[in-house]
Amino acid sequence: MTRALITGITGQDGLYLAELLVSKGYEVFGLIRGQNNPKYDLVRTTVPEVTLLTGDLTDVSGLVRVLGIAQPDEVYNLGAISYVAYSWENAALTSDVTGKGVLNIIEATRLYAGDDISKVRFYQASSSEMFGKVQEVPQRESTLLWPRSPYGVAKVFGHYMTINYRESYGMHASSGILFNHESPRRGPEFVTRKISQSVARIKLGLQDQLVLGNLDAKRDWGFAGDYVDAMWRMLQQPVGDDYVVATGETHSIREALDVAFRTIGVDDWSPYVGQDPRFMRPAEVDLLIGDASKAHDVLGWTPRVGFEELITMMVENDLREQSDLSR
Ligand code: F7E
């Protein structure tokens, strides 16, 4: 039985990846942080097969202990402080967890492998936020990185550290440069879920207004369930490498609003949507669009869920969830 350790098991990607690996017959371990973590029950009920181990990406000795217990063949580092807007307010903490945390887990993985570095494969969740002020459109693996947030800077550190471990120690270490990926499991602080939840609540008469920041930002949005499959495929290759994972399509926040409101039969959303500088960022990433040709050619990966289907799926899920909650 192949064994895998997932950090960030409580997030949308952690849950989808755990389900995928369980379906492939893996024994899965998940790293869970803190005392009485509020997401503990969610993981238990979604993927009961997973063994949860307590640890924190900032605590190397704890990570060494967890690796010793899990004895993984594959380590997926999905754990991070992942909310970009928060990273300006908590830059040092974001650097410790999202940046140095990568060094901690990859070094603990190297120590666990001991003399046989081929014993374990490592996946790092890199991000399109590393492209920031984009130097090329579309962005590919070789595009110059120009992060525009403390989160992006921390991700760049983790990305290069992963490449370094591959080159310095011959570790099978891969970095997936994932563009935005969403799902009904997305946290409500992120814009797609904020929109889908609010639109559902507006339809049900539970809310009047949706207040957002920059409506002109553009993102390459895919479905998280498709993206975890790319992660797994990377670790099945003969050697580690870096891959852009994206749909190759970009859409603005306005277009996301068009699709979401259309789902509830509203064509003109302007009376329902306000803007507040509170949700604007000190620096914005304006145009993200990924070129995933390498992932297509080498991994045989293609996204299945398109933009409209994704947003519609999220709104429909929130209509069900919100009407259950309001009963
Ligand atoms: O923002 C704009 C905002 O917070 C998307 C993370 O998974 O993907 C995610 O990062 C855009 C930005 O995601 C609101 O200014 C407008 O331009 O949903 P988001 P993100 O920052 O792109 C990358 C790949 C990651 O790696 C990250 O971990 O939407 N926007 N109005 C808003 N955003 C939010 N959150 N809330 C608003 O009211």
Tab-separated table of C-alpha atoms and ligand atoms in Angstrom:
chain	number	residue	atom	x	y	z
A	1	MET	CA	0.000	0.000	0.000
A	2	THR	CA	1.482	3.377	-0.987
A	3	ARG	CA	1.577	5.789	1.929
A	4	ALA	CA	1.108	9.564	1.629
A	5	LEU	CA	1.352	12.459	4.061
A	6	ILE	CA	-0.655	15.611	3.266
A	7	THR	CA	-0.065	18.923	5.032
A	8	GLY	CA	-2.987	21.336	4.715
A	9	ILE	CA	-5.463	18.443	4.931
A	10	THR	CA	-8.218	20.779	6.222
A	11	GLY	CA	-8.246	22.952	3.075
A	12	GLN	CA	-10.220	22.308	-0.135
A	13	ASP	CA	-7.174	20.816	-1.902
A	14	GLY	CA	-6.265	18.639	1.082
A	15	LEU	CA	-9.751	17.115	1.133
A	16	TYR	CA	-9.944	16.507	-2.635
A	17	LEU	CA	-6.425	15.048	-2.703
A	18	ALA	CA	-7.147	12.784	0.278
A	19	GLU	CA	-10.288	11.487	-1.471
A	20	LEU	CA	-8.318	10.879	-4.679
A	21	LEU	CA	-5.504	9.009	-2.916
A	22	VAL	CA	-7.917	6.925	-0.832
A	23	SER	CA	-9.742	5.976	-4.062
A	24	LYS	CA	-6.386	4.826	-5.474
A	25	GLY	CA	-5.826	2.556	-2.462
A	26	TYR	CA	-3.300	4.759	-0.614
A	27	GLU	CA	-2.909	4.851	3.129
A	28	VAL	CA	-3.256	8.577	3.843
A	29	PHE	CA	-1.992	10.616	6.792
A	30	GLY	CA	-2.924	14.238	7.319
A	31	LEU	CA	-1.094	16.864	9.326
A	32	ILE	CA	-3.471	18.847	11.506
A	33	ARG	CA	-2.465	21.933	13.413
A	34	GLY	CA	-3.321	23.236	16.847
A	35	GLN	CA	-5.331	22.149	19.817
A	36	ASN	CA	-9.014	21.456	19.170
A	37	ASN	CA	-8.801	22.438	15.459
A	38	PRO	CA	-12.340	23.477	14.354
A	39	LYS	CA	-11.893	21.644	11.012
A	40	TYR	CA	-11.098	18.302	12.696
A	41	ASP	CA	-14.680	17.007	12.397
A	42	LEU	CA	-14.950	18.136	8.760
A	43	VAL	CA	-11.919	16.023	7.808
A	44	ARG	CA	-13.145	13.078	9.915
A	45	THR	CA	-16.526	13.017	8.200
A	46	THR	CA	-15.310	13.791	4.642
A	47	VAL	CA	-12.438	11.290	4.555
A	48	PRO	CA	-12.767	8.974	7.579
A	49	GLU	CA	-10.003	6.718	6.181
A	50	VAL	CA	-7.334	9.377	6.838
A	51	THR	CA	-5.173	9.154	9.971
A	52	LEU	CA	-4.700	12.631	11.454
A	53	LEU	CA	-1.398	13.513	13.099
A	54	THR	CA	-0.810	16.700	15.055
A	55	GLY	CA	1.972	19.018	13.919
A	56	ASP	CA	2.810	22.472	12.625
A	57	LEU	CA	4.871	23.605	9.642
A	58	THR	CA	6.828	25.956	11.904
A	59	ASP	CA	7.968	23.093	14.192
A	60	VAL	CA	10.669	20.935	12.529
A	61	SER	CA	10.990	18.475	15.404
A	62	GLY	CA	7.251	17.812	15.268
A	63	LEU	CA	7.472	17.271	11.507
A	64	VAL	CA	10.325	14.774	11.947
A	65	ARG	CA	8.158	12.883	14.459
A	66	VAL	CA	5.137	12.897	12.107
A	67	LEU	CA	7.217	11.612	9.151
A	68	GLY	CA	8.566	8.832	11.383
A	69	ILE	CA	5.025	7.717	12.210
A	70	ALA	CA	3.528	8.102	8.712
A	71	GLN	CA	6.524	6.540	6.877
A	72	PRO	CA	5.277	8.112	3.623
A	73	ASP	CA	6.297	7.304	0.062
A	74	GLU	CA	4.850	10.658	-1.022
A	75	VAL	CA	4.648	13.972	0.841
A	76	TYR	CA	2.260	16.678	-0.411
A	77	ASN	CA	2.932	20.085	1.131
A	78	LEU	CA	-0.355	21.965	0.741
A	79	GLY	CA	-0.245	23.685	4.138
A	80	ALA	CA	0.070	27.483	4.056
A	81	ILE	CA	-1.461	30.733	5.137
A	82	SER	CA	-3.162	31.079	1.774
A	83	TYR	CA	-5.266	34.234	1.923
A	84	VAL	CA	-3.318	36.842	-0.036
A	85	ALA	CA	-5.075	39.920	1.443
A	86	TYR	CA	-4.254	38.746	4.994
A	87	SER	CA	-0.573	38.443	4.107
A	88	TRP	CA	-0.006	42.224	4.121
A	89	GLU	CA	-1.320	42.432	7.677
A	90	ASN	CA	0.604	39.362	8.833
A	91	ALA	CA	3.680	39.379	6.643
A	92	ALA	CA	6.103	37.827	9.135
A	93	LEU	CA	3.725	35.017	10.078
A	94	THR	CA	2.992	34.346	6.393
A	95	SER	CA	6.742	34.196	5.706
A	96	ASP	CA	7.241	31.737	8.584
A	97	VAL	CA	4.433	29.381	7.562
A	98	THR	CA	4.080	29.734	3.786
A	99	GLY	CA	7.797	30.323	3.132
A	100	LYS	CA	10.026	28.841	5.821
A	101	GLY	CA	7.464	26.117	6.487
A	102	VAL	CA	8.451	24.637	3.105
A	103	LEU	CA	12.077	24.443	4.186
A	104	ASN	CA	11.002	22.801	7.452
A	105	ILE	CA	8.934	20.071	5.809
A	106	ILE	CA	11.342	19.386	2.937
A	107	GLU	CA	14.302	19.187	5.332
A	108	ALA	CA	12.336	16.873	7.660
A	109	THR	CA	11.536	14.768	4.557
A	110	ARG	CA	15.229	14.611	3.607
A	111	LEU	CA	16.165	13.564	7.161
A	112	TYR	CA	13.445	10.904	7.097
A	113	ALA	CA	14.787	9.550	3.776
A	114	GLY	CA	18.266	9.218	5.293
A	115	ASP	CA	20.775	7.545	2.972
A	116	ASP	CA	18.103	6.566	0.449
A	117	ILE	CA	16.818	9.863	-0.993
A	118	SER	CA	14.792	7.932	-3.608
A	119	LYS	CA	12.617	6.513	-0.812
A	120	VAL	CA	10.260	9.515	-0.840
A	121	ARG	CA	8.756	11.967	-3.337
A	122	PHE	CA	7.830	15.536	-2.467
A	123	TYR	CA	5.192	17.918	-3.864
A	124	GLN	CA	5.232	21.657	-3.187
A	125	ALA	CA	2.094	23.741	-3.739
A	126	SER	CA	3.544	26.723	-5.566
A	127	SER	CA	1.226	29.437	-6.819
A	128	SER	CA	0.502	31.720	-9.759
A	129	GLU	CA	0.750	34.579	-7.225
A	130	MET	CA	4.512	34.198	-7.775
A	131	PHE	CA	4.040	35.745	-11.244
A	132	GLY	CA	2.452	38.853	-9.700
A	133	LYS	CA	3.297	41.752	-11.962
A	134	VAL	CA	3.305	39.469	-14.953
A	135	GLN	CA	6.357	39.646	-17.184
A	136	GLU	CA	4.854	37.490	-19.926
A	137	VAL	CA	1.340	36.484	-21.034
A	138	PRO	CA	0.477	33.640	-20.713
A	139	GLN	CA	2.709	32.607	-17.829
A	140	ARG	CA	4.738	29.404	-18.081
A	141	GLU	CA	7.339	27.559	-15.972
A	142	SER	CA	10.177	29.779	-17.269
A	143	THR	CA	8.409	33.143	-16.778
A	144	LEU	CA	10.317	35.541	-14.513
A	145	LEU	CA	8.745	35.658	-11.038
A	146	TRP	CA	7.666	39.073	-9.738
A	147	PRO	CA	5.521	38.542	-6.632
A	148	ARG	CA	3.270	41.406	-5.521
A	149	SER	CA	2.326	40.361	-1.981
A	150	PRO	CA	4.062	38.959	1.112
A	151	TYR	CA	2.214	35.713	0.287
A	152	GLY	CA	3.696	35.670	-3.225
A	153	VAL	CA	7.190	36.368	-1.879
A	154	ALA	CA	6.861	33.509	0.634
A	155	LYS	CA	5.703	31.156	-2.149
A	156	VAL	CA	8.740	32.115	-4.257
A	157	PHE	CA	11.004	31.117	-1.349
A	158	GLY	CA	9.288	27.722	-1.095
A	159	HIS	CA	9.407	27.239	-4.862
A	160	TYR	CA	13.137	27.843	-5.144
A	161	MET	CA	13.839	25.805	-2.016
A	162	THR	CA	12.049	22.857	-3.640
A	163	ILE	CA	14.136	23.251	-6.817
A	164	ASN	CA	17.235	23.478	-4.636
A	165	TYR	CA	16.514	20.240	-2.813
A	166	ARG	CA	15.991	18.548	-6.176
A	167	GLU	CA	19.290	19.891	-7.514
A	168	SER	CA	21.366	19.634	-4.317
A	169	TYR	CA	20.257	16.237	-3.015
A	170	GLY	CA	18.717	14.575	-6.057
A	171	MET	CA	15.361	14.527	-4.297
A	172	HIS	CA	12.261	13.676	-6.339
A	173	ALA	CA	10.767	17.089	-5.570
A	174	SER	CA	8.128	18.735	-7.769
A	175	SER	CA	6.576	22.140	-7.705
A	176	GLY	CA	3.081	22.657	-9.071
A	177	ILE	CA	2.542	26.283	-10.054
A	178	LEU	CA	-1.212	26.215	-9.597
A	179	PHE	CA	-3.399	29.024	-10.847
A	180	ASN	CA	-6.573	29.863	-8.880
A	181	HIS	CA	-8.689	26.813	-8.276
A	182	GLU	CA	-12.074	26.874	-6.635
A	183	SER	CA	-14.887	24.588	-5.537
A	184	PRO	CA	-17.886	24.422	-3.213
A	185	ARG	CA	-15.275	23.681	-0.519
A	186	ARG	CA	-13.478	27.001	-1.027
A	187	GLY	CA	-13.254	29.248	2.057
A	188	PRO	CA	-15.746	32.171	2.022
A	189	GLU	CA	-12.904	34.720	2.243
A	190	PHE	CA	-11.948	34.030	-1.395
A	191	VAL	CA	-13.796	35.969	-4.063
A	192	THR	CA	-15.540	33.137	-5.964
A	193	ARG	CA	-17.034	31.637	-2.804
A	194	LYS	CA	-17.879	35.058	-1.410
A	195	ILE	CA	-19.832	35.659	-4.635
A	196	SER	CA	-21.533	32.240	-4.743
A	197	GLN	CA	-22.546	32.384	-1.075
A	198	SER	CA	-23.850	35.939	-1.310
A	199	VAL	CA	-25.739	35.300	-4.552
A	200	ALA	CA	-27.434	32.276	-2.951
A	201	ARG	CA	-28.337	34.340	0.110
A	202	ILE	CA	-29.692	37.175	-2.076
A	203	LYS	CA	-31.881	34.672	-3.944
A	204	LEU	CA	-33.191	33.288	-0.641
A	205	GLY	CA	-33.889	36.782	0.740
A	206	LEU	CA	-31.232	36.409	3.457
A	207	GLN	CA	-28.982	39.253	2.225
A	208	ASP	CA	-29.461	42.444	0.168
A	209	GLN	CA	-25.986	43.455	-0.975
A	210	LEU	CA	-22.647	41.966	-1.939
A	211	VAL	CA	-19.693	44.287	-1.280
A	212	LEU	CA	-16.461	43.601	-3.156
A	213	GLY	CA	-13.125	45.241	-3.990
A	214	ASN	CA	-11.520	45.375	-7.445
A	215	LEU	CA	-13.991	44.070	-10.055
A	216	ASP	CA	-11.529	44.330	-12.944
A	217	ALA	CA	-8.911	41.852	-11.718
A	218	LYS	CA	-8.650	38.789	-13.954
A	219	ARG	CA	-7.911	35.257	-12.924
A	220	ASP	CA	-7.431	31.876	-14.561
A	221	TRP	CA	-9.937	29.888	-12.499
A	222	GLY	CA	-10.135	26.097	-12.542
A	223	PHE	CA	-11.794	23.410	-10.439
A	224	ALA	CA	-9.806	22.223	-7.392
A	225	GLY	CA	-10.938	18.619	-7.943
A	226	ASP	CA	-9.161	18.622	-11.334
A	227	TYR	CA	-6.012	20.242	-9.952
A	228	VAL	CA	-5.259	17.649	-7.249
A	229	ASP	CA	-5.073	15.036	-10.018
A	230	ALA	CA	-2.207	17.055	-11.563
A	231	MET	CA	-0.393	16.988	-8.204
A	232	TRP	CA	-0.612	13.207	-8.040
A	233	ARG	CA	0.516	12.841	-11.670
A	234	MET	CA	3.652	14.908	-10.945
A	235	LEU	CA	4.757	12.438	-8.287
A	236	GLN	CA	4.260	9.456	-10.650
A	237	GLN	CA	6.904	10.766	-13.099
A	238	PRO	CA	10.420	9.275	-13.212
A	239	VAL	CA	11.908	12.590	-11.990
A	240	GLY	CA	10.677	15.678	-10.167
A	241	ASP	CA	10.024	18.878	-12.131
A	242	ASP	CA	7.994	22.118	-12.178
A	243	TYR	CA	4.619	22.385	-13.888
A	244	VAL	CA	2.115	25.174	-14.509
A	245	VAL	CA	-1.432	23.963	-13.831
A	246	ALA	CA	-4.078	26.251	-15.339
A	247	THR	CA	-7.038	26.333	-17.716
A	248	GLY	CA	-5.506	28.850	-20.165
A	249	GLU	CA	-8.621	31.050	-19.902
A	250	THR	CA	-8.896	34.245	-17.928
A	251	HIS	CA	-12.039	35.930	-16.613
A	252	SER	CA	-12.722	39.085	-14.630
A	253	ILE	CA	-14.598	39.336	-11.332
A	254	ARG	CA	-17.365	41.025	-13.381
A	255	GLU	CA	-17.700	37.903	-15.531
A	256	ALA	CA	-17.889	35.724	-12.404
A	257	LEU	CA	-20.726	37.992	-11.222
A	258	ASP	CA	-22.484	37.645	-14.612
A	259	VAL	CA	-22.475	33.836	-14.385
A	260	ALA	CA	-23.362	33.690	-10.679
A	261	PHE	CA	-26.341	36.075	-10.981
A	262	ARG	CA	-27.537	34.384	-14.178
A	263	THR	CA	-27.807	31.151	-12.171
A	264	ILE	CA	-30.492	32.818	-10.037
A	265	GLY	CA	-32.182	34.454	-13.035
A	266	VAL	CA	-30.752	37.985	-12.634
A	267	ASP	CA	-29.241	39.676	-15.727
A	268	ASP	CA	-28.378	43.073	-14.256
A	269	TRP	CA	-26.495	42.600	-10.981
A	270	SER	CA	-25.573	46.270	-10.484
A	271	PRO	CA	-28.318	46.974	-7.881
A	272	TYR	CA	-26.971	44.161	-5.707
A	273	VAL	CA	-23.209	44.782	-5.883
A	274	GLY	CA	-21.283	47.505	-4.070
A	275	GLN	CA	-17.581	48.301	-3.835
A	276	ASP	CA	-15.562	49.181	-0.760
A	277	PRO	CA	-11.878	50.192	-0.623
A	278	ARG	CA	-11.615	47.851	2.396
A	279	PHE	CA	-11.450	44.947	-0.069
A	280	MET	CA	-8.851	46.557	-2.361
A	281	ARG	CA	-5.245	45.396	-2.066
A	282	PRO	CA	-2.097	47.548	-1.683
A	283	ALA	CA	-0.823	45.939	-4.906
A	284	GLU	CA	-2.869	43.931	-7.379
A	285	VAL	CA	-2.115	41.046	-9.677
A	286	ASP	CA	-4.032	42.182	-12.736
A	287	LEU	CA	-3.872	39.504	-15.401
A	288	LEU	CA	-3.181	35.880	-14.605
A	289	ILE	CA	-3.419	33.344	-17.399
A	290	GLY	CA	-1.452	30.128	-17.424
A	291	ASP	CA	0.096	28.051	-20.187
A	292	ALA	CA	-0.239	24.452	-19.002
A	293	SER	CA	1.181	22.828	-22.185
A	294	LYS	CA	3.924	21.063	-20.242
A	295	ALA	CA	1.367	19.518	-17.852
A	296	HIS	CA	-0.719	18.449	-20.890
A	297	ASP	CA	2.258	16.955	-22.754
A	298	VAL	CA	4.195	15.315	-19.918
A	299	LEU	CA	1.497	14.513	-17.356
A	300	GLY	CA	-1.385	13.931	-19.780
A	301	TRP	CA	-3.406	16.328	-17.620
A	302	THR	CA	-6.347	18.431	-18.828
A	303	PRO	CA	-8.904	20.361	-16.786
A	304	ARG	CA	-12.438	18.975	-17.099
A	305	VAL	CA	-14.568	21.693	-15.482
A	306	GLY	CA	-14.829	25.053	-17.277
A	307	PHE	CA	-15.425	28.519	-15.800
A	308	GLU	CA	-19.227	28.709	-16.228
A	309	GLU	CA	-19.749	25.182	-14.936
A	310	LEU	CA	-17.534	25.924	-11.934
A	311	ILE	CA	-19.324	29.116	-10.866
A	312	THR	CA	-22.746	27.548	-11.483
A	313	MET	CA	-21.765	24.482	-9.427
A	314	MET	CA	-20.699	26.743	-6.549
A	315	VAL	CA	-23.903	28.827	-6.608
A	316	GLU	CA	-26.091	25.710	-6.759
A	317	ASN	CA	-24.219	24.183	-3.828
A	318	ASP	CA	-24.622	27.384	-1.803
A	319	LEU	CA	-28.342	27.559	-2.606
A	320	ARG	CA	-28.714	24.088	-1.054
A	321	GLU	CA	-26.402	24.872	1.886
A	322	GLN	CA	-27.975	28.241	2.694
A	323	SER	CA	-31.528	26.961	2.479
A	324	ASP	CA	-30.635	24.070	4.836
A	325	LEU	CA	-29.056	26.556	7.270
A	326	SER	CA	-32.033	28.910	7.192
A	327	ARG	CA	-34.524	26.123	7.992
B	1	F7E	O1	-8.863	37.071	-4.988
B	1	F7E	C1	-10.285	40.312	-6.168
B	1	F7E	C2	-8.925	40.349	-5.509
B	1	F7E	O2	-8.811	36.194	-2.662
B	1	F7E	C3	-9.005	37.032	-6.392
B	1	F7E	C4	-5.415	31.850	-3.261
B	1	F7E	O3	-5.824	30.507	-3.364
B	1	F7E	O4	-5.243	32.023	-5.618
B	1	F7E	C5	-5.846	32.619	-4.482
B	1	F7E	O5	-5.426	33.966	-4.332
B	1	F7E	C6	-9.157	38.423	-6.954
B	1	F7E	C7	-8.135	39.435	-6.441
B	1	F7E	O6	-7.727	34.884	-4.558
B	1	F7E	C8	-12.736	40.842	-3.560
B	1	F7E	O7	-8.433	41.684	-5.435
B	1	F7E	C9	-12.306	41.667	-5.509
B	1	F7E	O8	-7.662	40.189	-7.528
B	1	F7E	O9	-10.144	34.949	-4.410
B	1	F7E	P1	-8.942	35.755	-4.092
B	1	F7E	P2	-6.194	35.230	-4.910
B	1	F7E	O10	-5.725	36.417	-4.175
B	1	F7E	O11	-6.077	35.264	-6.384
B	1	F7E	C10	-3.808	31.975	-5.626
B	1	F7E	C11	-3.368	31.222	-6.850
B	1	F7E	C12	-3.241	31.461	-4.364
B	1	F7E	O12	-2.193	30.834	-4.345
B	1	F7E	C13	-3.901	31.898	-3.107
B	1	F7E	O13	-3.543	31.091	-2.004
B	1	F7E	O14	-10.420	38.932	-6.551
B	1	F7E	N1	-11.387	40.708	-5.270
B	1	F7E	N2	-13.130	41.794	-4.478
B	1	F7E	C14	-11.633	40.156	-4.072
B	1	F7E	N3	-11.024	39.152	-3.402
B	1	F7E	C15	-11.530	38.818	-2.191
B	1	F7E	N4	-10.945	37.802	-1.511
B	1	F7E	N5	-12.604	39.479	-1.638
B	1	F7E	C16	-13.249	40.506	-2.292
B	1	F7E	O15	-14.217	41.086	-1.770
